[in-house]
PDB file of C-alpha atoms in Angstrom:
ATOM      1  CA  UNK A   1      36.010  -9.513-114.078  1.00  0.00           C
ATOM      2  CA  UNK A   2      34.894  -5.660-114.565  1.00  0.00           C
ATOM      3  CA  UNK A   3      31.071  -5.197-114.717  1.00  0.00           C
ATOM      4  CA  UNK A   4      29.531  -2.583-115.855  1.00  0.00           C
ATOM      5  CA  UNK A   5      27.412   0.138-113.286  1.00  0.00           C
ATOM      6  CA  UNK A   6      24.251  -0.953-114.941  1.00  0.00           C
ATOM      7  CA  UNK A   7      24.762  -4.707-113.770  1.00  0.00           C
ATOM      8  CA  UNK A   8      25.638  -3.591-110.486  1.00  0.00           C
ATOM      9  CA  UNK A   9      22.719  -1.588-110.013  1.00  0.00           C
ATOM     10  CA  UNK A  10      20.457  -4.344-110.736  1.00  0.00           C
ATOM     11  CA  UNK A  11      22.273  -6.937-108.586  1.00  0.00           C
ATOM     12  CA  UNK A  12      21.580  -4.257-105.977  1.00  0.00           C
ATOM     13  CA  UNK A  13      18.258  -4.266-106.305  1.00  0.00           C
ATOM     14  CA  UNK A  14      18.363  -8.346-106.304  1.00  0.00           C
ATOM     15  CA  UNK A  15      20.030  -8.066-103.306  1.00  0.00           C
ATOM     16  CA  UNK A  16      17.357  -5.822-101.437  1.00  0.00           C
ATOM     17  CA  UNK A  17      14.244  -7.994-102.432  1.00  0.00           C
ATOM     18  CA  UNK A  18      16.508 -11.174-101.427  1.00  0.00           C
ATOM     19  CA  UNK A  19      17.200  -9.437 -98.122  1.00  0.00           C
ATOM     20  CA  UNK A  20      13.606  -8.838 -97.244  1.00  0.00           C
ATOM     21  CA  UNK A  21      12.735 -12.413 -98.693  1.00  0.00           C
ATOM     22  CA  UNK A  22      15.081 -13.844 -96.685  1.00  0.00           C
ATOM     23  CA  UNK A  23      14.461 -12.550 -93.214  1.00  0.00           C
ATOM     24  CA  UNK A  24      10.807 -13.528 -93.482  1.00  0.00           C
ATOM     25  CA  UNK A  25      11.152 -16.979 -94.971  1.00  0.00           C
ATOM     26  CA  UNK A  26      14.525 -17.691 -96.246  1.00  0.00           C
ATOM     27  CA  UNK A  27      15.037 -18.309 -99.679  1.00  0.00           C
ATOM     28  CA  UNK A  28      16.820 -15.285-100.811  1.00  0.00           C
ATOM     29  CA  UNK A  29      19.628 -17.354-102.221  1.00  0.00           C
ATOM     30  CA  UNK A  30      16.596 -18.287-105.121  1.00  0.00           C
ATOM     31  CA  UNK A  31      17.159 -14.650-106.529  1.00  0.00           C
ATOM     32  CA  UNK A  32      20.845 -14.240-105.660  1.00  0.00           C
ATOM     33  CA  UNK A  33      22.460 -17.158-107.147  1.00  0.00           C
ATOM     34  CA  UNK A  34      20.414 -17.227-110.572  1.00  0.00           C
ATOM     35  CA  UNK A  35      21.219 -13.646-111.225  1.00  0.00           C
ATOM     36  CA  UNK A  36      25.096 -14.233-110.283  1.00  0.00           C
ATOM     37  CA  UNK A  37      24.634 -17.247-112.697  1.00  0.00           C
ATOM     38  CA  UNK A  38      23.498 -15.366-115.341  1.00  0.00           C
ATOM     39  CA  UNK A  39      26.255 -12.774-114.914  1.00  0.00           C
ATOM     40  CA  UNK A  40      28.448 -15.442-116.092  1.00  0.00           C
ATOM     41  CA  UNK A  41      29.956 -16.200-112.849  1.00  0.00           C
ATOM     42  CA  UNK A  42      31.510 -19.850-111.880  1.00  0.00           C
ATOM     43  CA  UNK A  43      28.893 -21.676-109.635  1.00  0.00           C
ATOM     44  CA  UNK A  44      31.558 -22.021-106.635  1.00  0.00           C
ATOM     45  CA  UNK A  45      31.980 -18.110-107.017  1.00  0.00           C
ATOM     46  CA  UNK A  46      28.439 -17.515-107.076  1.00  0.00           C
ATOM     47  CA  UNK A  47      27.819 -19.423-104.159  1.00  0.00           C
ATOM     48  CA  UNK A  48      30.777 -17.438-102.112  1.00  0.00           C
ATOM     49  CA  UNK A  49      29.599 -14.143-103.289  1.00  0.00           C
ATOM     50  CA  UNK A  50      26.125 -15.235-102.051  1.00  0.00           C
ATOM     51  CA  UNK A  51      27.490 -15.564 -98.807  1.00  0.00           C
ATOM     52  CA  UNK A  52      29.342 -12.196 -98.905  1.00  0.00           C
ATOM     53  CA  UNK A  53      25.852 -10.545 -98.977  1.00  0.00           C
ATOM     54  CA  UNK A  54      24.001 -12.997 -97.386  1.00  0.00           C
ATOM     55  CA  UNK A  55      25.642 -12.722 -94.103  1.00  0.00           C
ATOM     56  CA  UNK A  56      25.353  -8.870 -94.166  1.00  0.00           C
ATOM     57  CA  UNK A  57      21.412  -9.235 -94.393  1.00  0.00           C
ATOM     58  CA  UNK A  58      21.367 -12.050 -91.573  1.00  0.00           C
ATOM     59  CA  UNK A  59      23.442  -9.665 -89.267  1.00  0.00           C
ATOM     60  CA  UNK A  60      21.343  -6.652 -90.096  1.00  0.00           C
ATOM     61  CA  UNK A  61      17.908  -8.610 -89.367  1.00  0.00           C
ATOM     62  CA  UNK A  62      19.810 -10.003 -86.071  1.00  0.00           C
ATOM     63  CA  UNK A  63      20.809  -6.371 -85.067  1.00  0.00           C
ATOM     64  CA  UNK A  64      17.258  -5.086 -85.660  1.00  0.00           C
ATOM     65  CA  UNK A  65      15.300  -7.869 -83.466  1.00  0.00           C
ATOM     66  CA  UNK A  66      17.887  -7.513 -80.708  1.00  0.00           C
ATOM     67  CA  UNK A  67      17.360  -3.526 -80.630  1.00  0.00           C
ATOM     68  CA  UNK A  68      13.611  -4.010 -80.629  1.00  0.00           C
ATOM     69  CA  UNK A  69      14.071  -6.558 -77.789  1.00  0.00           C
ATOM     70  CA  UNK A  70      12.791  -9.349 -79.585  1.00  0.00           C
ATOM     71  CA  UNK A  71      15.784 -11.554 -79.795  1.00  0.00           C
ATOM     72  CA  UNK A  72      16.340 -13.641 -76.680  1.00  0.00           C
ATOM     73  CA  UNK A  73      19.911 -14.329 -76.007  1.00  0.00           C
ATOM     74  CA  UNK A  74      19.786 -17.176 -73.651  1.00  0.00           C
ATOM     75  CA  UNK A  75      21.616 -20.119 -74.826  1.00  0.00           C
ATOM     76  CA  UNK A  76      22.164 -18.591 -78.025  1.00  0.00           C
ATOM     77  CA  UNK A  77      25.646 -18.677 -78.098  1.00  0.00           C
ATOM     78  CA  UNK A  78      25.782 -22.482 -77.656  1.00  0.00           C
ATOM     79  CA  UNK A  79      23.165 -22.608 -80.604  1.00  0.00           C
ATOM     80  CA  UNK A  80      25.652 -20.305 -82.601  1.00  0.00           C
ATOM     81  CA  UNK A  81      28.883 -22.482 -81.911  1.00  0.00           C
ATOM     82  CA  UNK A  82      26.846 -25.487 -83.046  1.00  0.00           C
ATOM     83  CA  UNK A  83      25.878 -23.857 -86.328  1.00  0.00           C
ATOM     84  CA  UNK A  84      29.433 -22.618 -86.699  1.00  0.00           C
ATOM     85  CA  UNK A  85      30.971 -26.286 -86.354  1.00  0.00           C
ATOM     86  CA  UNK A  86      28.371 -27.417 -89.171  1.00  0.00           C
ATOM     87  CA  UNK A  87      29.177 -24.432 -91.495  1.00  0.00           C
ATOM     88  CA  UNK A  88      32.849 -25.249 -91.212  1.00  0.00           C
ATOM     89  CA  UNK A  89      32.425 -28.324 -92.197  1.00  0.00           C
ATOM     90  CA  UNK A  90      30.246 -27.812 -95.096  1.00  0.00           C
ATOM     91  CA  UNK A  91      32.273 -25.161 -96.640  1.00  0.00           C
ATOM     92  CA  UNK A  92      35.181 -27.089 -96.309  1.00  0.00           C
ATOM     93  CA  UNK A  93      33.521 -30.424 -97.977  1.00  0.00           C
ATOM     94  CA  UNK A  94      32.033 -28.481-100.821  1.00  0.00           C
ATOM     95  CA  UNK A  95      35.415 -27.123-102.611  1.00  0.00           C
ATOM     96  CA  UNK A  96      36.848 -30.805-102.409  1.00  0.00           C
ATOM     97  CA  UNK A  97      33.595 -33.231-103.756  1.00  0.00           C
ATOM     98  CA  UNK A  98      30.946 -33.688-106.590  1.00  0.00           C
ATOM     99  CA  UNK A  99      27.652 -31.936-105.698  1.00  0.00           C
ATOM    100  CA  UNK A 100      25.770 -33.098-108.348  1.00  0.00           C
ATOM    101  CA  UNK A 101      23.254 -35.323-106.215  1.00  0.00           C
ATOM    102  CA  UNK A 102      21.816 -31.820-104.396  1.00  0.00           C
ATOM    103  CA  UNK A 103      19.912 -30.809-107.377  1.00  0.00           C
ATOM    104  CA  UNK A 104      17.464 -33.437-106.467  1.00  0.00           C
ATOM    105  CA  UNK A 105      17.712 -33.725-102.802  1.00  0.00           C
ATOM    106  CA  UNK A 106      17.306 -30.151-101.999  1.00  0.00           C
ATOM    107  CA  UNK A 107      14.059 -29.511-103.964  1.00  0.00           C
ATOM    108  CA  UNK A 108      12.460 -32.688-101.706  1.00  0.00           C
ATOM    109  CA  UNK A 109      13.458 -31.446 -98.572  1.00  0.00           C
ATOM    110  CA  UNK A 110      12.195 -28.040 -99.605  1.00  0.00           C
ATOM    111  CA  UNK A 111       8.866 -29.421-100.742  1.00  0.00           C
ATOM    112  CA  UNK A 112       8.491 -31.450 -97.601  1.00  0.00           C
ATOM    113  CA  UNK A 113       8.758 -28.143 -95.681  1.00  0.00           C
ATOM    114  CA  UNK A 114       6.387 -26.431 -97.759  1.00  0.00           C
ATOM    115  CA  UNK A 115       3.895 -29.051 -97.801  1.00  0.00           C
ATOM    116  CA  UNK A 116       3.896 -29.518 -93.829  1.00  0.00           C
ATOM    117  CA  UNK A 117       3.069 -25.880 -93.758  1.00  0.00           C
ATOM    118  CA  UNK A 118       0.481 -26.217 -96.097  1.00  0.00           C
ATOM    119  CA  UNK A 119      -1.266 -29.128 -94.678  1.00  0.00           C
ATOM    120  CA  UNK A 120      -1.059 -27.924 -90.992  1.00  0.00           C
ATOM    121  CA  UNK A 121      -2.682 -24.271 -91.470  1.00  0.00           C
ATOM    122  CA  UNK A 122      -2.450 -22.941 -87.610  1.00  0.00           C
ATOM    123  CA  UNK A 123       1.100 -24.430 -87.419  1.00  0.00           C
ATOM    124  CA  UNK A 124       3.416 -21.923 -85.247  1.00  0.00           C
ATOM    125  CA  UNK A 125       0.552 -19.739 -84.343  1.00  0.00           C
ATOM    126  CA  UNK A 126       0.771 -20.994 -80.754  1.00  0.00           C
ATOM    127  CA  UNK A 127       3.387 -23.055 -78.780  1.00  0.00           C
ATOM    128  CA  UNK A 128       2.843 -26.535 -78.820  1.00  0.00           C
ATOM    129  CA  UNK A 129       4.328 -29.598 -77.192  1.00  0.00           C
ATOM    130  CA  UNK A 130       7.963 -29.999 -77.865  1.00  0.00           C
ATOM    131  CA  UNK A 131       8.957 -33.218 -79.517  1.00  0.00           C
ATOM    132  CA  UNK A 132      12.611 -33.009 -78.835  1.00  0.00           C
ATOM    133  CA  UNK A 133      14.481 -31.028 -75.938  1.00  0.00           C
ATOM    134  CA  UNK A 134      15.939 -27.618 -76.851  1.00  0.00           C
ATOM    135  CA  UNK A 135      19.427 -29.109 -75.911  1.00  0.00           C
ATOM    136  CA  UNK A 136      19.029 -32.256 -78.386  1.00  0.00           C
ATOM    137  CA  UNK A 137      17.351 -29.760 -81.175  1.00  0.00           C
ATOM    138  CA  UNK A 138      20.724 -27.740 -80.531  1.00  0.00           C
ATOM    139  CA  UNK A 139      23.037 -30.632 -80.873  1.00  0.00           C
ATOM    140  CA  UNK A 140      21.832 -32.385 -83.912  1.00  0.00           C
ATOM    141  CA  UNK A 141      19.300 -30.342 -86.051  1.00  0.00           C
ATOM    142  CA  UNK A 142      21.390 -26.946 -85.588  1.00  0.00           C
ATOM    143  CA  UNK A 143      24.589 -28.156 -86.889  1.00  0.00           C
ATOM    144  CA  UNK A 144      23.391 -30.060 -89.511  1.00  0.00           C
ATOM    145  CA  UNK A 145      21.534 -27.126 -91.154  1.00  0.00           C
ATOM    146  CA  UNK A 146      24.397 -25.059 -90.662  1.00  0.00           C
ATOM    147  CA  UNK A 147      26.266 -27.819 -92.399  1.00  0.00           C
ATOM    148  CA  UNK A 148      23.468 -27.472 -95.350  1.00  0.00           C
ATOM    149  CA  UNK A 149      24.089 -23.812 -95.360  1.00  0.00           C
ATOM    150  CA  UNK A 150      27.782 -23.938 -95.654  1.00  0.00           C
ATOM    151  CA  UNK A 151      27.758 -26.838 -98.228  1.00  0.00           C
ATOM    152  CA  UNK A 152      24.941 -25.148-100.476  1.00  0.00           C
ATOM    153  CA  UNK A 153      22.344 -22.704 -98.609  1.00  0.00           C
ATOM    154  CA  UNK A 154      19.326 -21.912-100.027  1.00  0.00           C
ATOM    155  CA  UNK A 155      16.564 -22.285 -97.662  1.00  0.00           C
ATOM    156  CA  UNK A 156      18.575 -22.281 -94.700  1.00  0.00           C
ATOM    157  CA  UNK A 157      16.341 -19.794 -92.692  1.00  0.00           C
ATOM    158  CA  UNK A 158      13.352 -22.254 -93.977  1.00  0.00           C
ATOM    159  CA  UNK A 159      15.016 -25.015 -92.506  1.00  0.00           C
ATOM    160  CA  UNK A 160      15.901 -23.532 -89.117  1.00  0.00           C
ATOM    161  CA  UNK A 161      12.622 -21.865 -88.542  1.00  0.00           C
ATOM    162  CA  UNK A 162      10.426 -24.898 -89.625  1.00  0.00           C
ATOM    163  CA  UNK A 163      12.495 -27.321 -87.700  1.00  0.00           C
ATOM    164  CA  UNK A 164      12.094 -24.968 -84.453  1.00  0.00           C
ATOM    165  CA  UNK A 165       8.282 -24.702 -84.966  1.00  0.00           C
ATOM    166  CA  UNK A 166       7.873 -28.834 -85.557  1.00  0.00           C
ATOM    167  CA  UNK A 167      10.325 -30.453 -83.131  1.00  0.00           C
ATOM    168  CA  UNK A 168      10.416 -27.651 -80.282  1.00  0.00           C
ATOM    169  CA  UNK A 169       6.584 -26.233 -80.287  1.00  0.00           C
ATOM    170  CA  UNK A 170       7.751 -22.904 -80.961  1.00  0.00           C
ATOM    171  CA  UNK A 171       5.549 -20.182 -82.467  1.00  0.00           C
ATOM    172  CA  UNK A 172       6.565 -19.634 -86.240  1.00  0.00           C
ATOM    173  CA  UNK A 173       7.442 -15.742 -85.502  1.00  0.00           C
ATOM    174  CA  UNK A 174       9.780 -16.843 -82.528  1.00  0.00           C
ATOM    175  CA  UNK A 175      11.211 -19.717 -84.919  1.00  0.00           C
ATOM    176  CA  UNK A 176      11.993 -17.076 -87.505  1.00  0.00           C
ATOM    177  CA  UNK A 177      13.600 -14.528 -85.161  1.00  0.00           C
ATOM    178  CA  UNK A 178      16.076 -17.409 -83.534  1.00  0.00           C
ATOM    179  CA  UNK A 179      16.801 -18.178 -87.313  1.00  0.00           C
ATOM    180  CA  UNK A 180      18.546 -15.162 -88.049  1.00  0.00           C
ATOM    181  CA  UNK A 181      21.418 -14.856 -85.716  1.00  0.00           C
ATOM    182  CA  UNK A 182      21.856 -19.046 -86.606  1.00  0.00           C
ATOM    183  CA  UNK A 183      21.547 -17.962 -90.059  1.00  0.00           C
ATOM    184  CA  UNK A 184      24.167 -15.093 -89.649  1.00  0.00           C
ATOM    185  CA  UNK A 185      26.474 -17.442 -88.067  1.00  0.00           C
ATOM    186  CA  UNK A 186      26.790 -19.903 -90.770  1.00  0.00           C
ATOM    187  CA  UNK A 187      27.160 -17.430 -93.443  1.00  0.00           C
ATOM    188  CA  UNK A 188      30.086 -15.339 -91.821  1.00  0.00           C
ATOM    189  CA  UNK A 189      31.742 -18.666 -91.153  1.00  0.00           C
ATOM    190  CA  UNK A 190      31.210 -20.002 -94.824  1.00  0.00           C
ATOM    191  CA  UNK A 191      32.592 -16.375 -96.402  1.00  0.00           C
ATOM    192  CA  UNK A 192      35.660 -16.468 -94.115  1.00  0.00           C
ATOM    193  CA  UNK A 193      36.596 -19.854 -95.618  1.00  0.00           C
ATOM    194  CA  UNK A 194      35.482 -18.842 -99.262  1.00  0.00           C
ATOM    195  CA  UNK A 195      37.402 -15.631 -98.710  1.00  0.00           C
ATOM    196  CA  UNK A 196      40.575 -17.618 -97.965  1.00  0.00           C
ATOM    197  CA  UNK A 197      40.090 -19.974-101.086  1.00  0.00           C
ATOM    198  CA  UNK A 198      39.802 -16.775-103.094  1.00  0.00           C
ATOM    199  CA  UNK A 199      36.418 -17.456-104.263  1.00  0.00           C
ATOM    200  CA  UNK A 200      34.578 -14.103-103.372  1.00  0.00           C
ATOM    201  CA  UNK A 201      34.064 -11.895-106.056  1.00  0.00           C
ATOM    202  CA  UNK A 202      34.581  -8.623-104.011  1.00  0.00           C
ATOM    203  CA  UNK A 203      33.261  -5.942-106.342  1.00  0.00           C
ATOM    204  CA  UNK A 204      29.742  -7.546-106.600  1.00  0.00           C
ATOM    205  CA  UNK A 205      29.871  -8.500-103.042  1.00  0.00           C
ATOM    206  CA  UNK A 206      30.219  -5.167-101.696  1.00  0.00           C
ATOM    207  CA  UNK A 207      27.271  -3.669-103.721  1.00  0.00           C
ATOM    208  CA  UNK A 208      24.847  -6.555-102.734  1.00  0.00           C
ATOM    209  CA  UNK A 209      26.077  -6.217 -98.841  1.00  0.00           C
ATOM    210  CA  UNK A 210      24.392  -2.826 -99.001  1.00  0.00           C
ATOM    211  CA  UNK A 211      20.892  -4.027-100.710  1.00  0.00           C
ATOM    212  CA  UNK A 212      20.886  -6.940 -98.501  1.00  0.00           C
ATOM    213  CA  UNK A 213      21.373  -5.065 -95.577  1.00  0.00           C
ATOM    214  CA  UNK A 214      18.217  -2.505 -96.333  1.00  0.00           C
ATOM    215  CA  UNK A 215      16.139  -5.305 -97.492  1.00  0.00           C
ATOM    216  CA  UNK A 216      16.883  -7.251 -94.291  1.00  0.00           C
ATOM    217  CA  UNK A 217      15.993  -4.207 -92.051  1.00  0.00           C
ATOM    218  CA  UNK A 218      12.699  -3.930 -93.731  1.00  0.00           C
ATOM    219  CA  UNK A 219      12.523  -7.760 -93.669  1.00  0.00           C
ATOM    220  CA  UNK A 220      12.840  -7.626 -89.578  1.00  0.00           C
ATOM    221  CA  UNK A 221      10.132  -4.918 -89.240  1.00  0.00           C
ATOM    222  CA  UNK A 222       7.866  -6.954 -91.264  1.00  0.00           C
ATOM    223  CA  UNK A 223       8.068  -9.767 -89.232  1.00  0.00           C
ATOM    224  CA  UNK A 224       5.975  -8.009 -86.416  1.00  0.00           C
ATOM    225  CA  UNK A 225       3.758  -5.929 -89.186  1.00  0.00           C
ATOM    226  CA  UNK A 226       2.426  -9.269 -90.813  1.00  0.00           C
ATOM    227  CA  UNK A 227       3.263 -11.812 -88.221  1.00  0.00           C
ATOM    228  CA  UNK A 228       2.424 -15.787 -88.754  1.00  0.00           C
ATOM    229  CA  UNK A 229      -0.063 -14.688 -91.506  1.00  0.00           C
ATOM    230  CA  UNK A 230       2.514 -13.126 -93.833  1.00  0.00           C
ATOM    231  CA  UNK A 231       5.847 -15.474 -92.730  1.00  0.00           C
ATOM    232  CA  UNK A 232       3.564 -18.677 -93.369  1.00  0.00           C
ATOM    233  CA  UNK A 233       2.730 -17.889 -97.379  1.00  0.00           C
ATOM    234  CA  UNK A 234       6.229 -16.750 -97.649  1.00  0.00           C
ATOM    235  CA  UNK A 235       8.076 -19.794 -96.353  1.00  0.00           C
ATOM    236  CA  UNK A 236       5.618 -22.364 -98.659  1.00  0.00           C
ATOM    237  CA  UNK A 237       5.983 -20.080-101.400  1.00  0.00           C
ATOM    238  CA  UNK A 238       9.847 -19.750-101.543  1.00  0.00           C
ATOM    239  CA  UNK A 239      10.112 -23.376-100.732  1.00  0.00           C
ATOM    240  CA  UNK A 240       7.974 -24.543-103.557  1.00  0.00           C
ATOM    241  CA  UNK A 241       9.628 -21.870-106.223  1.00  0.00           C
ATOM    242  CA  UNK A 242      13.261 -23.146-105.164  1.00  0.00           C
ATOM    243  CA  UNK A 243      12.201 -26.693-105.375  1.00  0.00           C
ATOM    244  CA  UNK A 244      10.663 -26.072-109.020  1.00  0.00           C
ATOM    245  CA  UNK A 245      13.646 -23.830-110.172  1.00  0.00           C
ATOM    246  CA  UNK A 246      16.016 -27.040-109.009  1.00  0.00           C
ATOM    247  CA  UNK A 247      13.961 -29.772-110.466  1.00  0.00           C
ATOM    248  CA  UNK A 248      13.912 -27.915-113.702  1.00  0.00           C
ATOM    249  CA  UNK A 249      17.606 -27.291-113.687  1.00  0.00           C
ATOM    250  CA  UNK A 250      17.856 -31.088-112.835  1.00  0.00           C
ATOM    251  CA  UNK A 251      15.944 -32.489-115.591  1.00  0.00           C
TER     252      UNK A 251
END
């Protein structure tokens, strides 16, 4: 496909905004996927190209947080490995089965996340008692969320962060920080598999990669400018927005 320069410029801006949103709360795919579909790109190629630009955003955010000394690396490699395994399985499966049921399952999951954050205003402001161990979280929820990202994707950052807050008792800021390298891992694994399958539209992907990188870097700084007061409403807003959109398309 040949795309006019004006359209590529619009997609660049969409990716920049999505990178900022995704770094803070997840849900950048809510902006990117509809934009790609409006360009007439088939769904599976839209998902693949979304991974192409998404991995750059999560990489930029991860590197920024690491260089600022905010990202703790102890045990991170193990969590990234669990994420990779889940994403590998999810990306393999999405290319082989019917996925229409996701249209109503995903909105329900996102509304549960948004409802929990809304019902508990102080959630994640301070560390709380962990409901499960870090090891159990890493071996169960992390690969499951990685699988979801490989299988579909929107809201992955929200799921990583929310599960860490609720189950590990971590602060929202710490949970958002650790979600970045995990989301990067699932994105890059999915991208490699999609690329081998010839699903990525690189002319669009490369343009959006630049926009995503700029937005993600800004978002990584915003995490500490606004703290939980900024992240919490963003999580709620993006979860509800993604749910409404999916339900609107479904019905």
